[in-house]
Amino acid sequence: MTHLRDIQRAMQQSVLVCDAKPALAIVADSQGATARDRLHVYIHAYRARLAEVLGNDFGGTLAMIGEKRFGELAQAYIRAHPSREFNARWYGEAFPHFLSTTPQASENPAIGEMAKLDWGIGLSFDAPDEPSVGPKELEGLAPELWPHMRFRLHRSVQRLRFEFNVAMIRRAADRRDPIPEAARLAASQGWVVSRMDGRIFHREISDDENAALAVTASGGSFADVCDELCLWHDASDVAMRAVTLLRDWIDSGWLADLVVESGTSPVSDFN
Amino acid sequence: MKHSDPRYPPLGFGLGLRVQHYEDLLSVDHGVEWLEVLSENFMVDGGRPLQYLERFRERLPLVMHGVSLSIGSCDPLDMRYLRQLRTLAQRVEPAWISDHLCWTGVDGTNLHDLMPLPYTAEALKHVVERTLRVQDFLGRRILLENVSSYVTYAASALTEWEFLAEVARQADCLILLDVNNVHVSARNHGFDAQEYLSGVPANRVQQIHLAGHEEGEALIIDTHDAPIVDPVWDLYGSALRRFGGISTMIERDDHVPPLEDLLAELDRARAIAGAQLSVAA
Protein backbone atom coordinates (compact mmCIF):
# COMPACT_ATOMS: atom_id res chain seq x y z
CA MET A 1 0.00 0.00 0.00
CA THR A 2 1.24 3.47 -0.82
CA HIS A 3 1.82 5.53 2.30
CA LEU A 4 0.30 8.93 2.93
CA ARG A 5 3.59 10.78 2.62
CA ASP A 6 4.41 9.07 -0.69
CA ILE A 7 0.98 10.00 -2.04
CA GLN A 8 1.42 13.60 -1.01
CA ARG A 9 4.90 13.79 -2.50
CA ALA A 10 3.74 12.29 -5.78
CA MET A 11 0.80 14.66 -6.04
CA GLN A 12 2.91 17.65 -5.14
CA GLN A 13 5.59 16.66 -7.63
CA SER A 14 3.00 16.47 -10.41
CA VAL A 15 1.67 19.89 -9.54
CA LEU A 16 5.09 21.52 -9.29
CA VAL A 17 6.58 20.06 -12.46
CA CYS A 18 3.33 20.49 -14.40
CA ASP A 19 3.21 16.84 -15.39
CA ALA A 20 0.67 14.20 -14.39
CA LYS A 21 3.22 11.40 -14.67
CA PRO A 22 4.64 11.35 -11.09
CA ALA A 23 1.13 10.80 -9.64
CA LEU A 24 -0.45 8.61 -12.32
CA ALA A 25 0.34 5.39 -10.46
CA ILE A 26 -1.43 6.47 -7.26
CA VAL A 27 -4.63 7.73 -8.86
CA ALA A 28 -7.39 5.21 -9.51
CA ASP A 29 -8.88 4.90 -12.94
CA SER A 30 -12.47 5.98 -13.01
CA GLN A 31 -15.20 6.70 -15.48
CA GLY A 32 -15.84 10.10 -16.96
CA ALA A 33 -12.28 11.43 -17.15
CA THR A 34 -8.80 10.02 -17.39
CA ALA A 35 -6.45 10.11 -14.43
CA ARG A 36 -4.29 12.48 -16.45
CA ASP A 37 -7.17 14.91 -16.97
CA ARG A 38 -8.08 14.71 -13.31
CA LEU A 39 -4.53 15.50 -12.22
CA HIS A 40 -4.39 18.41 -14.60
CA VAL A 41 -7.21 20.09 -12.69
CA TYR A 42 -4.79 20.46 -9.77
CA ILE A 43 -1.85 21.32 -12.00
CA HIS A 44 -3.83 24.10 -13.65
CA ALA A 45 -5.41 25.35 -10.42
CA TYR A 46 -2.02 25.79 -8.74
CA ARG A 47 -0.73 28.06 -11.48
CA ALA A 48 -3.97 29.95 -11.86
CA ARG A 49 -4.29 30.59 -8.13
CA LEU A 50 -0.76 31.86 -7.64
CA ALA A 51 -0.95 34.00 -10.79
CA GLU A 52 -4.12 35.54 -9.39
CA VAL A 53 -2.36 36.24 -6.08
CA LEU A 54 0.46 37.99 -7.95
CA GLY A 55 -1.99 39.94 -10.10
CA ASN A 56 -3.77 41.20 -7.00
CA ASP A 57 -0.55 42.19 -5.24
CA PHE A 58 1.17 43.75 -8.26
CA GLY A 59 -1.59 45.81 -9.84
CA GLY A 60 0.74 48.51 -11.15
CA THR A 61 3.01 45.97 -12.82
CA LEU A 62 0.02 44.23 -14.37
CA ALA A 63 -1.32 47.54 -15.69
CA MET A 64 2.10 48.54 -17.03
CA ILE A 65 2.91 45.42 -19.05
CA GLY A 66 -0.55 43.99 -19.72
CA GLU A 67 -2.16 40.70 -18.77
CA LYS A 68 -0.37 38.55 -21.35
CA ARG A 69 3.17 39.64 -20.49
CA PHE A 70 2.39 39.70 -16.77
CA GLY A 71 1.01 36.18 -17.04
CA GLU A 72 4.21 34.95 -18.72
CA LEU A 73 6.43 36.48 -16.05
CA ALA A 74 4.14 35.29 -13.25
CA GLN A 75 4.36 31.72 -14.58
CA ALA A 76 8.16 31.99 -14.79
CA TYR A 77 8.20 33.08 -11.13
CA ILE A 78 5.80 30.32 -10.12
CA ARG A 79 8.06 27.73 -11.79
CA ALA A 80 11.13 29.12 -10.03
CA HIS A 81 9.54 29.79 -6.62
CA PRO A 82 7.40 27.10 -5.00
CA SER A 83 5.59 28.73 -2.10
CA ARG A 84 6.98 28.15 1.38
CA GLU A 85 4.46 30.41 3.09
CA PHE A 86 1.19 29.26 4.61
CA ASN A 87 -0.34 32.62 3.79
CA ALA A 88 -0.46 33.49 0.08
CA ARG A 89 -0.22 37.14 1.20
CA TRP A 90 3.55 36.68 1.24
CA TYR A 91 3.98 34.63 -1.91
CA GLY A 92 5.02 37.65 -3.99
CA GLU A 93 7.73 38.85 -1.63
CA ALA A 94 10.55 37.79 -3.97
CA PHE A 95 8.71 38.77 -7.16
CA PRO A 96 10.24 42.29 -7.41
CA HIS A 97 13.77 40.88 -7.07
CA PHE A 98 12.94 38.14 -9.58
CA LEU A 99 11.69 40.70 -12.09
CA SER A 100 14.75 42.88 -11.52
CA THR A 101 17.20 40.07 -12.15
CA THR A 102 15.67 37.56 -14.53
CA PRO A 103 16.75 37.83 -18.16
CA GLN A 104 13.12 37.11 -19.02
CA ALA A 105 12.13 40.64 -17.95
CA SER A 106 15.25 42.37 -19.25
CA GLU A 107 13.40 44.04 -22.12
CA ASN A 108 12.09 46.63 -19.68
CA PRO A 109 14.10 47.45 -16.55
CA ALA A 110 11.16 49.45 -15.21
CA ILE A 111 9.24 46.22 -14.52
CA GLY A 112 11.20 45.29 -11.41
CA GLU A 113 10.99 48.82 -10.11
CA MET A 114 7.24 48.91 -10.61
CA ALA A 115 6.94 45.66 -8.69
CA LYS A 116 8.94 47.16 -5.81
CA LEU A 117 6.46 50.01 -5.60
CA ASP A 118 3.51 47.60 -5.71
CA TRP A 119 5.00 45.51 -2.92
CA GLY A 120 5.83 48.59 -0.86
CA ILE A 121 2.21 49.73 -1.14
CA GLY A 122 1.06 46.32 0.07
CA LEU A 123 3.44 46.41 3.03
CA SER A 124 2.22 49.85 3.98
CA PHE A 125 -1.43 48.80 3.62
CA ASP A 126 -1.34 46.20 6.36
CA ALA A 127 1.57 47.45 8.47
CA PRO A 128 0.97 47.51 12.24
CA ASP A 129 -1.33 50.16 13.63
CA GLU A 130 0.45 52.60 15.91
CA PRO A 131 0.05 56.25 16.83
CA SER A 132 1.92 58.85 14.83
CA VAL A 133 3.60 61.80 16.50
CA GLY A 134 1.20 64.75 16.33
CA PRO A 135 1.94 68.49 16.29
CA LYS A 136 0.79 68.88 19.88
CA GLU A 137 3.60 66.68 21.12
CA LEU A 138 6.08 69.24 19.80
CA GLU A 139 4.13 72.27 20.94
CA GLY A 140 4.84 71.53 24.56
CA LEU A 141 8.52 70.93 24.01
CA ALA A 142 11.00 73.65 25.05
CA PRO A 143 13.04 74.88 22.07
CA GLU A 144 16.31 73.95 23.73
CA LEU A 145 15.18 70.33 23.73
CA TRP A 146 14.47 70.15 20.00
CA PRO A 147 17.99 69.12 18.99
CA HIS A 148 17.64 66.08 21.23
CA MET A 149 14.42 64.83 19.68
CA ARG A 150 14.59 61.40 18.11
CA PHE A 151 11.87 59.57 16.22
CA ARG A 152 11.54 56.41 14.31
CA LEU A 153 9.57 56.07 11.11
CA HIS A 154 5.97 54.92 11.41
CA ARG A 155 5.85 51.26 10.47
CA SER A 156 3.66 51.98 7.46
CA VAL A 157 6.41 54.12 5.90
CA GLN A 158 8.25 52.54 2.97
CA ARG A 159 11.21 54.41 1.49
CA LEU A 160 11.89 53.67 -2.17
CA ARG A 161 14.05 55.01 -4.99
CA PHE A 162 13.13 54.96 -8.65
CA GLU A 163 14.99 55.41 -11.91
CA PHE A 164 11.74 55.24 -13.90
CA ASN A 165 8.34 56.93 -13.87
CA VAL A 166 6.74 53.99 -12.11
CA ALA A 167 4.95 56.09 -9.49
CA MET A 168 3.15 57.99 -12.25
CA ILE A 169 2.20 54.67 -13.86
CA ARG A 170 0.87 53.28 -10.60
CA ARG A 171 -1.14 56.43 -10.00
CA ALA A 172 -2.67 56.15 -13.49
CA ALA A 173 -3.48 52.49 -12.85
CA ASP A 174 -5.17 53.31 -9.53
CA ARG A 175 -7.29 55.96 -11.25
CA ARG A 176 -7.98 53.66 -14.22
CA ASP A 177 -6.48 56.34 -16.48
CA PRO A 178 -4.53 55.48 -19.64
CA ILE A 179 -1.16 54.03 -18.65
CA PRO A 180 1.83 56.21 -19.63
CA GLU A 181 4.81 54.65 -21.37
CA ALA A 182 7.58 53.59 -19.02
CA ALA A 183 10.41 56.11 -19.26
CA ARG A 184 13.70 56.70 -17.47
CA LEU A 185 13.70 59.80 -15.27
CA ALA A 186 16.25 62.56 -15.77
CA ALA A 187 17.55 61.72 -12.30
CA SER A 188 16.58 59.07 -9.79
CA GLN A 189 13.86 60.04 -7.32
CA GLY A 190 13.20 59.13 -3.72
CA TRP A 191 9.61 58.18 -2.84
CA VAL A 192 7.78 57.47 0.34
CA VAL A 193 4.73 55.25 0.64
CA SER A 194 2.72 55.64 3.81
CA ARG A 195 -0.71 55.06 5.30
CA MET A 196 -2.96 57.52 7.06
CA ASP A 197 -6.47 56.70 8.31
CA GLY A 198 -6.30 53.42 6.39
CA ARG A 199 -5.54 55.11 3.06
CA ILE A 200 -2.30 54.74 1.15
CA PHE A 201 -0.36 57.79 -0.02
CA HIS A 202 2.87 57.97 -1.99
CA ARG A 203 4.85 61.01 -2.93
CA GLU A 204 8.20 62.05 -4.26
CA ILE A 205 10.75 63.42 -1.85
CA SER A 206 13.70 65.62 -2.73
CA ASP A 207 17.25 64.42 -2.27
CA ASP A 208 17.86 66.51 0.83
CA GLU A 209 14.61 65.29 2.35
CA ASN A 210 15.57 61.72 1.51
CA ALA A 211 18.91 62.17 3.26
CA ALA A 212 17.31 63.79 6.30
CA LEU A 213 14.71 61.04 6.50
CA ALA A 214 17.45 58.42 6.31
CA VAL A 215 19.15 60.02 9.32
CA THR A 216 15.87 59.94 11.24
CA ALA A 217 15.20 56.34 10.23
CA SER A 218 18.61 55.27 11.47
CA GLY A 219 17.97 56.78 14.91
CA GLY A 220 19.60 60.18 14.44
CA SER A 221 18.51 63.15 16.51
CA PHE A 222 17.01 66.34 15.13
CA ALA A 223 20.46 67.89 15.53
CA ASP A 224 21.85 65.09 13.35
CA VAL A 225 19.17 65.86 10.77
CA CYS A 226 20.27 69.48 10.79
CA ASP A 227 23.90 68.43 10.40
CA GLU A 228 22.91 66.36 7.39
CA LEU A 229 21.02 69.29 5.87
CA CYS A 230 24.15 71.42 6.20
CA LEU A 231 25.54 69.29 3.37
CA TRP A 232 22.67 70.44 1.17
CA HIS A 233 21.95 74.03 2.20
CA ASP A 234 23.58 77.20 3.41
CA ALA A 235 23.85 77.18 7.19
CA SER A 236 21.48 80.12 7.43
CA ASP A 237 18.74 78.14 5.68
CA VAL A 238 19.14 74.86 7.51
CA ALA A 239 16.98 75.52 10.56
CA MET A 240 14.03 76.64 8.44
CA ARG A 241 14.39 73.67 6.10
CA ALA A 242 14.63 71.23 9.01
CA VAL A 243 11.52 72.61 10.66
CA THR A 244 9.61 72.56 7.37
CA LEU A 245 10.51 68.93 6.78
CA LEU A 246 9.63 67.98 10.33
CA ARG A 247 6.22 69.63 10.00
CA ASP A 248 5.56 67.86 6.68
CA TRP A 249 6.56 64.48 8.13
CA ILE A 250 4.31 64.98 11.13
CA ASP A 251 1.39 66.11 8.97
CA SER A 252 1.93 63.01 6.82
CA GLY A 253 2.00 60.70 9.86
CA TRP A 254 5.49 59.45 9.07
CA LEU A 255 6.96 59.70 12.57
CA ALA A 256 6.42 57.65 15.69
CA ASP A 257 7.87 57.35 19.17
CA LEU A 258 9.16 60.81 20.04
CA VAL A 259 12.00 60.49 22.53
CA VAL A 260 13.91 63.45 23.98
CA GLU A 261 17.26 62.65 25.55
CA SER A 262 17.83 65.94 27.31
CA GLY A 263 21.23 66.76 28.73
CA THR A 264 23.00 64.01 26.82
CA SER A 265 24.48 66.20 24.12
CA PRO A 266 25.18 69.85 23.62
CA VAL A 267 22.36 72.06 22.45
CA SER A 268 22.55 72.63 18.73
CA ASP A 269 23.33 76.01 17.26
CA PHE A 270 20.23 75.78 15.15
CA ASN A 271 17.79 76.72 17.90
CA MET B 1 -15.48 17.75 26.07
CA LYS B 2 -18.16 15.16 25.23
CA HIS B 3 -21.83 16.12 25.36
CA SER B 4 -24.96 14.59 23.89
CA ASP B 5 -24.95 17.32 21.23
CA PRO B 6 -21.43 18.61 20.75
CA ARG B 7 -22.45 21.50 18.52
CA TYR B 8 -22.32 25.25 19.13
CA PRO B 9 -25.64 27.14 19.13
CA PRO B 10 -26.86 27.78 15.55
CA LEU B 11 -26.53 31.25 14.02
CA GLY B 12 -29.09 31.21 11.21
CA PHE B 13 -28.30 32.47 7.70
CA GLY B 14 -25.01 34.18 6.89
CA LEU B 15 -22.58 35.22 4.21
CA GLY B 16 -18.88 34.93 3.58
CA LEU B 17 -17.45 38.40 4.20
CA ARG B 18 -15.91 39.84 1.03
CA VAL B 19 -14.24 43.21 0.50
CA GLN B 20 -16.74 44.16 -2.23
CA HIS B 21 -19.56 44.09 0.32
CA TYR B 22 -17.92 45.82 3.29
CA GLU B 23 -19.75 49.12 2.98
CA ASP B 24 -23.12 47.61 2.06
CA LEU B 25 -22.95 45.20 4.96
CA LEU B 26 -22.20 48.07 7.32
CA SER B 27 -24.90 50.39 6.01
CA VAL B 28 -27.73 48.39 4.45
CA ASP B 29 -30.47 46.66 6.41
CA HIS B 30 -29.64 43.30 4.91
CA GLY B 31 -30.95 40.65 7.30
CA VAL B 32 -27.66 38.75 7.26
CA GLU B 33 -27.43 37.08 10.66
CA TRP B 34 -23.74 36.24 10.79
CA LEU B 35 -20.54 36.45 8.76
CA GLU B 36 -17.77 34.03 7.98
CA VAL B 37 -14.34 35.66 7.69
CA LEU B 38 -11.35 34.10 5.96
CA SER B 39 -8.80 33.76 8.74
CA GLU B 40 -5.71 34.30 6.59
CA ASN B 41 -7.03 37.62 5.24
CA PHE B 42 -6.84 39.06 8.72
CA MET B 43 -3.50 37.58 9.76
CA VAL B 44 -1.89 40.95 9.17
CA ASP B 45 -0.31 43.41 11.54
CA GLY B 46 -2.73 46.30 11.06
CA GLY B 47 -4.43 48.65 8.64
CA ARG B 48 -7.87 48.80 7.17
CA PRO B 49 -8.67 45.05 7.13
CA LEU B 50 -8.46 44.83 10.90
CA GLN B 51 -10.38 48.09 11.34
CA TYR B 52 -13.23 46.67 9.26
CA LEU B 53 -13.06 43.41 11.14
CA GLU B 54 -13.57 45.26 14.39
CA ARG B 55 -16.60 47.09 13.01
CA PHE B 56 -18.22 43.86 11.83
CA ARG B 57 -17.44 42.18 15.11
CA GLU B 58 -19.42 44.87 16.91
CA ARG B 59 -22.45 44.24 14.70
CA LEU B 60 -22.73 40.53 13.95
CA PRO B 61 -21.55 37.14 15.16
CA LEU B 62 -18.45 36.07 13.24
CA VAL B 63 -16.98 32.66 12.50
CA MET B 64 -13.44 32.08 11.24
CA HIS B 65 -12.75 29.91 8.20
CA GLY B 66 -9.18 29.00 7.27
CA VAL B 67 -7.41 27.40 4.33
CA SER B 68 -3.95 26.79 5.78
CA LEU B 69 -4.36 24.30 8.61
CA SER B 70 -3.33 21.43 6.31
CA ILE B 71 -4.69 18.97 8.81
CA GLY B 72 -3.79 15.99 6.64
CA SER B 73 -0.23 16.94 5.70
CA CYS B 74 2.65 14.70 6.68
CA ASP B 75 4.62 17.80 7.66
CA PRO B 76 4.53 18.75 11.34
CA LEU B 77 1.67 21.03 12.35
CA ASP B 78 2.64 24.60 11.55
CA MET B 79 2.78 26.11 15.02
CA ARG B 80 3.48 29.55 13.61
CA TYR B 81 0.18 29.36 11.78
CA LEU B 82 -1.63 27.99 14.80
CA ARG B 83 -0.30 30.73 17.05
CA GLN B 84 -1.48 33.36 14.59
CA LEU B 85 -4.84 31.62 14.35
CA ARG B 86 -5.21 31.58 18.12
CA THR B 87 -4.23 35.24 18.38
CA LEU B 88 -6.79 36.16 15.74
CA ALA B 89 -9.42 34.10 17.52
CA GLN B 90 -8.71 35.98 20.75
CA ARG B 91 -9.36 39.20 18.87
CA VAL B 92 -12.42 38.05 16.90
CA GLU B 93 -14.00 35.80 19.52
CA PRO B 94 -15.63 33.75 16.75
CA ALA B 95 -18.60 31.50 17.36
CA TRP B 96 -16.46 28.74 15.86
CA ILE B 97 -13.35 28.06 13.75
CA SER B 98 -13.25 25.89 10.66
CA ASP B 99 -10.81 24.63 8.03
CA HIS B 100 -10.75 21.82 5.49
CA LEU B 101 -10.31 18.06 5.55
CA CYS B 102 -7.35 18.10 3.20
CA TRP B 103 -3.64 18.78 2.94
CA THR B 104 -2.09 21.81 1.27
CA GLY B 105 1.55 20.80 0.87
CA VAL B 106 4.39 18.64 2.11
CA ASP B 107 8.14 19.00 2.70
CA GLY B 108 7.72 22.67 3.52
CA THR B 109 6.04 23.60 0.26
CA ASN B 110 2.55 25.05 0.12
CA LEU B 111 0.40 24.43 -2.93
CA HIS B 112 -2.30 26.83 -1.70
CA ASP B 113 -4.87 24.29 -2.79
CA LEU B 114 -7.17 21.97 -0.90
CA MET B 115 -5.66 18.64 -1.88
CA PRO B 116 -7.73 15.52 -1.21
CA LEU B 117 -6.60 12.82 1.20
CA PRO B 118 -6.52 9.12 0.55
CA TYR B 119 -9.24 7.51 2.65
CA THR B 120 -7.07 4.98 4.44
CA ALA B 121 -6.65 3.85 8.03
CA GLU B 122 -3.24 5.50 8.09
CA ALA B 123 -4.62 8.86 6.95
CA LEU B 124 -7.54 8.56 9.38
CA LYS B 125 -5.24 7.98 12.35
CA HIS B 126 -2.99 10.83 11.24
CA VAL B 127 -5.84 13.33 10.82
CA VAL B 128 -7.52 12.35 14.07
CA GLU B 129 -4.31 12.77 16.08
CA ARG B 130 -3.62 16.15 14.55
CA THR B 131 -7.18 17.37 14.96
CA LEU B 132 -7.07 16.47 18.64
CA ARG B 133 -3.83 18.42 19.02
CA VAL B 134 -5.24 21.45 17.20
CA GLN B 135 -8.36 21.42 19.35
CA ASP B 136 -6.25 21.19 22.49
CA PHE B 137 -4.16 24.12 21.32
CA LEU B 138 -7.15 26.28 20.40
CA GLY B 139 -9.18 25.14 23.40
CA ARG B 140 -12.27 24.41 21.34
CA ARG B 141 -13.80 21.98 18.86
CA ILE B 142 -13.06 22.86 15.27
CA LEU B 143 -15.08 22.20 12.14
CA LEU B 144 -13.60 20.35 9.18
CA GLU B 145 -15.09 20.87 5.72
CA ASN B 146 -15.41 18.34 2.93
CA VAL B 147 -13.51 19.53 -0.16
CA SER B 148 -14.34 19.08 -3.82
CA SER B 149 -12.07 16.54 -5.43
CA TYR B 150 -11.13 15.35 -8.88
CA VAL B 151 -9.00 12.31 -8.13
CA THR B 152 -9.60 9.08 -6.25
CA TYR B 153 -6.52 7.40 -4.87
CA ALA B 154 -5.93 3.73 -5.57
CA ALA B 155 -5.04 3.33 -1.88
CA SER B 156 -8.42 4.52 -0.57
CA ALA B 157 -10.29 1.85 1.38
CA LEU B 158 -13.13 4.00 2.74
CA THR B 159 -15.63 6.27 1.05
CA GLU B 160 -15.19 9.99 1.61
CA TRP B 161 -18.24 10.16 3.88
CA GLU B 162 -17.08 7.18 5.92
CA PHE B 163 -13.73 8.91 6.39
CA LEU B 164 -15.34 12.23 7.30
CA ALA B 165 -17.69 10.57 9.78
CA GLU B 166 -14.85 8.66 11.46
CA VAL B 167 -12.68 11.76 11.74
CA ALA B 168 -15.56 13.63 13.38
CA ARG B 169 -16.32 10.77 15.74
CA GLN B 170 -12.77 9.86 16.74
CA ALA B 171 -11.47 13.45 16.97
CA ASP B 172 -14.69 14.70 18.57
CA CYS B 173 -14.77 17.54 16.05
CA LEU B 174 -17.57 19.05 14.00
CA ILE B 175 -18.39 19.13 10.30
CA LEU B 176 -18.76 22.01 7.92
CA LEU B 177 -20.73 20.40 5.13
CA ASP B 178 -20.24 22.12 1.78
CA VAL B 179 -23.27 20.91 -0.14
CA ASN B 180 -21.86 22.16 -3.44
CA ASN B 181 -18.67 20.20 -2.81
CA VAL B 182 -20.72 17.04 -2.18
CA HIS B 183 -22.50 17.61 -5.50
CA VAL B 184 -19.25 18.33 -7.38
CA SER B 185 -17.44 15.30 -6.01
CA ALA B 186 -20.49 13.06 -6.53
CA ARG B 187 -20.63 14.04 -10.19
CA ASN B 188 -16.87 13.75 -10.67
CA HIS B 189 -16.57 10.37 -9.00
CA GLY B 190 -19.97 8.90 -9.79
CA PHE B 191 -21.20 8.35 -6.25
CA ASP B 192 -24.67 9.07 -4.91
CA ALA B 193 -24.85 12.42 -3.10
CA GLN B 194 -27.81 11.19 -1.06
CA GLU B 195 -25.77 8.23 0.14
CA TYR B 196 -23.08 10.70 1.17
CA LEU B 197 -25.58 12.68 3.26
CA SER B 198 -26.87 9.48 4.83
CA GLY B 199 -23.35 8.61 5.96
CA VAL B 200 -22.70 11.92 7.70
CA PRO B 201 -23.44 11.91 11.46
CA ALA B 202 -26.28 14.41 11.97
CA ASN B 203 -25.16 15.56 15.40
CA ARG B 204 -21.76 16.61 14.07
CA VAL B 205 -22.90 18.98 11.30
CA GLN B 206 -22.47 22.53 12.55
CA GLN B 207 -22.52 24.57 9.37
CA ILE B 208 -23.47 24.36 5.69
CA HIS B 209 -21.78 26.10 2.77
CA LEU B 210 -23.69 26.78 -0.43
CA ALA B 211 -21.87 27.81 -3.60
CA GLY B 212 -21.71 27.54 -7.36
CA HIS B 213 -19.38 25.72 -9.71
CA GLU B 214 -18.32 25.47 -13.33
CA GLU B 215 -19.38 22.74 -15.76
CA GLY B 216 -16.33 21.36 -17.57
CA GLU B 217 -16.25 18.85 -20.40
CA ALA B 218 -15.65 15.74 -18.36
CA LEU B 219 -15.51 17.10 -14.83
CA ILE B 220 -17.26 19.85 -12.94
CA ILE B 221 -14.96 22.28 -11.25
CA ASP B 222 -15.55 23.80 -7.85
CA THR B 223 -14.97 27.47 -8.55
CA HIS B 224 -17.26 29.03 -5.95
CA ASP B 225 -17.70 31.83 -8.48
CA ALA B 226 -21.22 31.33 -9.81
CA PRO B 227 -24.83 31.21 -8.63
CA ILE B 228 -25.98 28.07 -6.84
CA VAL B 229 -27.54 25.59 -9.28
CA ASP B 230 -30.84 23.77 -8.78
CA PRO B 231 -29.34 20.34 -8.02
CA VAL B 232 -27.36 21.92 -5.17
CA TRP B 233 -30.50 23.63 -3.86
CA ASP B 234 -32.25 20.25 -3.98
CA LEU B 235 -29.38 18.61 -2.14
CA TYR B 236 -29.52 21.39 0.44
CA GLY B 237 -33.18 20.54 1.05
CA SER B 238 -32.21 16.90 1.56
CA ALA B 239 -29.44 17.92 3.95
CA LEU B 240 -31.85 19.96 6.06
CA ARG B 241 -34.33 17.09 6.18
CA ARG B 242 -31.59 14.90 7.57
CA PHE B 243 -29.68 17.35 9.75
CA GLY B 244 -32.35 19.86 10.86
CA GLY B 245 -31.84 23.62 11.05
CA ILE B 246 -28.15 24.09 10.38
CA SER B 247 -26.37 27.45 10.20
CA THR B 248 -26.14 28.11 6.47
CA MET B 249 -24.09 30.55 4.44
CA ILE B 250 -23.44 31.48 0.84
CA GLU B 251 -19.75 31.26 -0.03
CA ARG B 252 -18.77 33.23 -3.14
CA ASP B 253 -15.02 33.43 -3.66
CA ASP B 254 -14.71 34.96 -7.12
CA HIS B 255 -16.84 36.94 -9.58
CA VAL B 256 -18.41 38.40 -6.46
CA PRO B 257 -21.80 39.85 -7.43
CA PRO B 258 -23.65 42.77 -5.83
CA LEU B 259 -24.81 42.07 -2.31
CA GLU B 260 -28.46 41.94 -3.46
CA ASP B 261 -27.73 38.83 -5.53
CA LEU B 262 -26.34 36.98 -2.54
CA LEU B 263 -29.17 38.21 -0.33
CA ALA B 264 -31.61 36.74 -2.87
CA GLU B 265 -29.77 33.41 -2.64
CA LEU B 266 -29.88 33.64 1.12
CA ASP B 267 -33.64 34.23 0.96
CA ARG B 268 -33.99 31.12 -1.17
CA ALA B 269 -32.05 29.17 1.44
CA ARG B 270 -34.39 30.52 4.10
CA ALA B 271 -37.42 29.49 2.05
CA ILE B 272 -36.09 25.96 1.54
CA ALA B 273 -35.28 25.70 5.23
CA GLY B 274 -38.75 26.95 6.13
CA ALA B 275 -40.41 24.41 3.89
CA GLN B 276 -38.21 21.48 4.95
CA LEU B 277 -38.33 22.19 8.65
CA SER B 278 -42.11 22.75 8.70
CA VAL B 279 -42.55 19.37 7.01
CA ALA B 280 -40.22 17.80 9.54
CA ALA B 281 -42.17 19.37 12.39
Coordinates of C-alpha atoms in Angstrom, one line a residue, chain A residues 31 34 41 65 81 94 96 104 114 116 120 126 133 143 155 177-178 180-181 195 204 206 212 222 226 230 246 253:
Chain A
Q31 CA -15.2 6.7 -15.5
T34 CA -8.8 10.0 -17.4
V41 CA -7.2 20.1 -12.7
I65 CA 2.9 45.4 -19.0
H81 CA 9.5 29.8 -6.6
A94 CA 10.5 37.8 -4.0
P96 CA 10.2 42.3 -7.4
Q104 CA 13.1 37.1 -19.0
M114 CA 7.2 48.9 -10.6
K116 CA 8.9 47.2 -5.8
G120 CA 5.8 48.6 -0.9
D126 CA -1.3 46.2 6.4
V133 CA 3.6 61.8 16.5
P143 CA 13.0 74.9 22.1
R155 CA 5.8 51.3 10.5
D177 CA -6.5 56.3 -16.5
P178 CA -4.5 55.5 -19.6
P180 CA 1.8 56.2 -19.6
E181 CA 4.8 54.7 -21.4
R195 CA -0.7 55.1 5.3
E204 CA 8.2 62.0 -4.3
S206 CA 13.7 65.6 -2.7
A212 CA 17.3 63.8 6.3
F222 CA 17.0 66.3 15.1
C226 CA 20.3 69.5 10.8
C230 CA 24.2 71.4 6.2
L246 CA 9.6 68.0 10.3
G253 CA 2.0 60.7 9.9

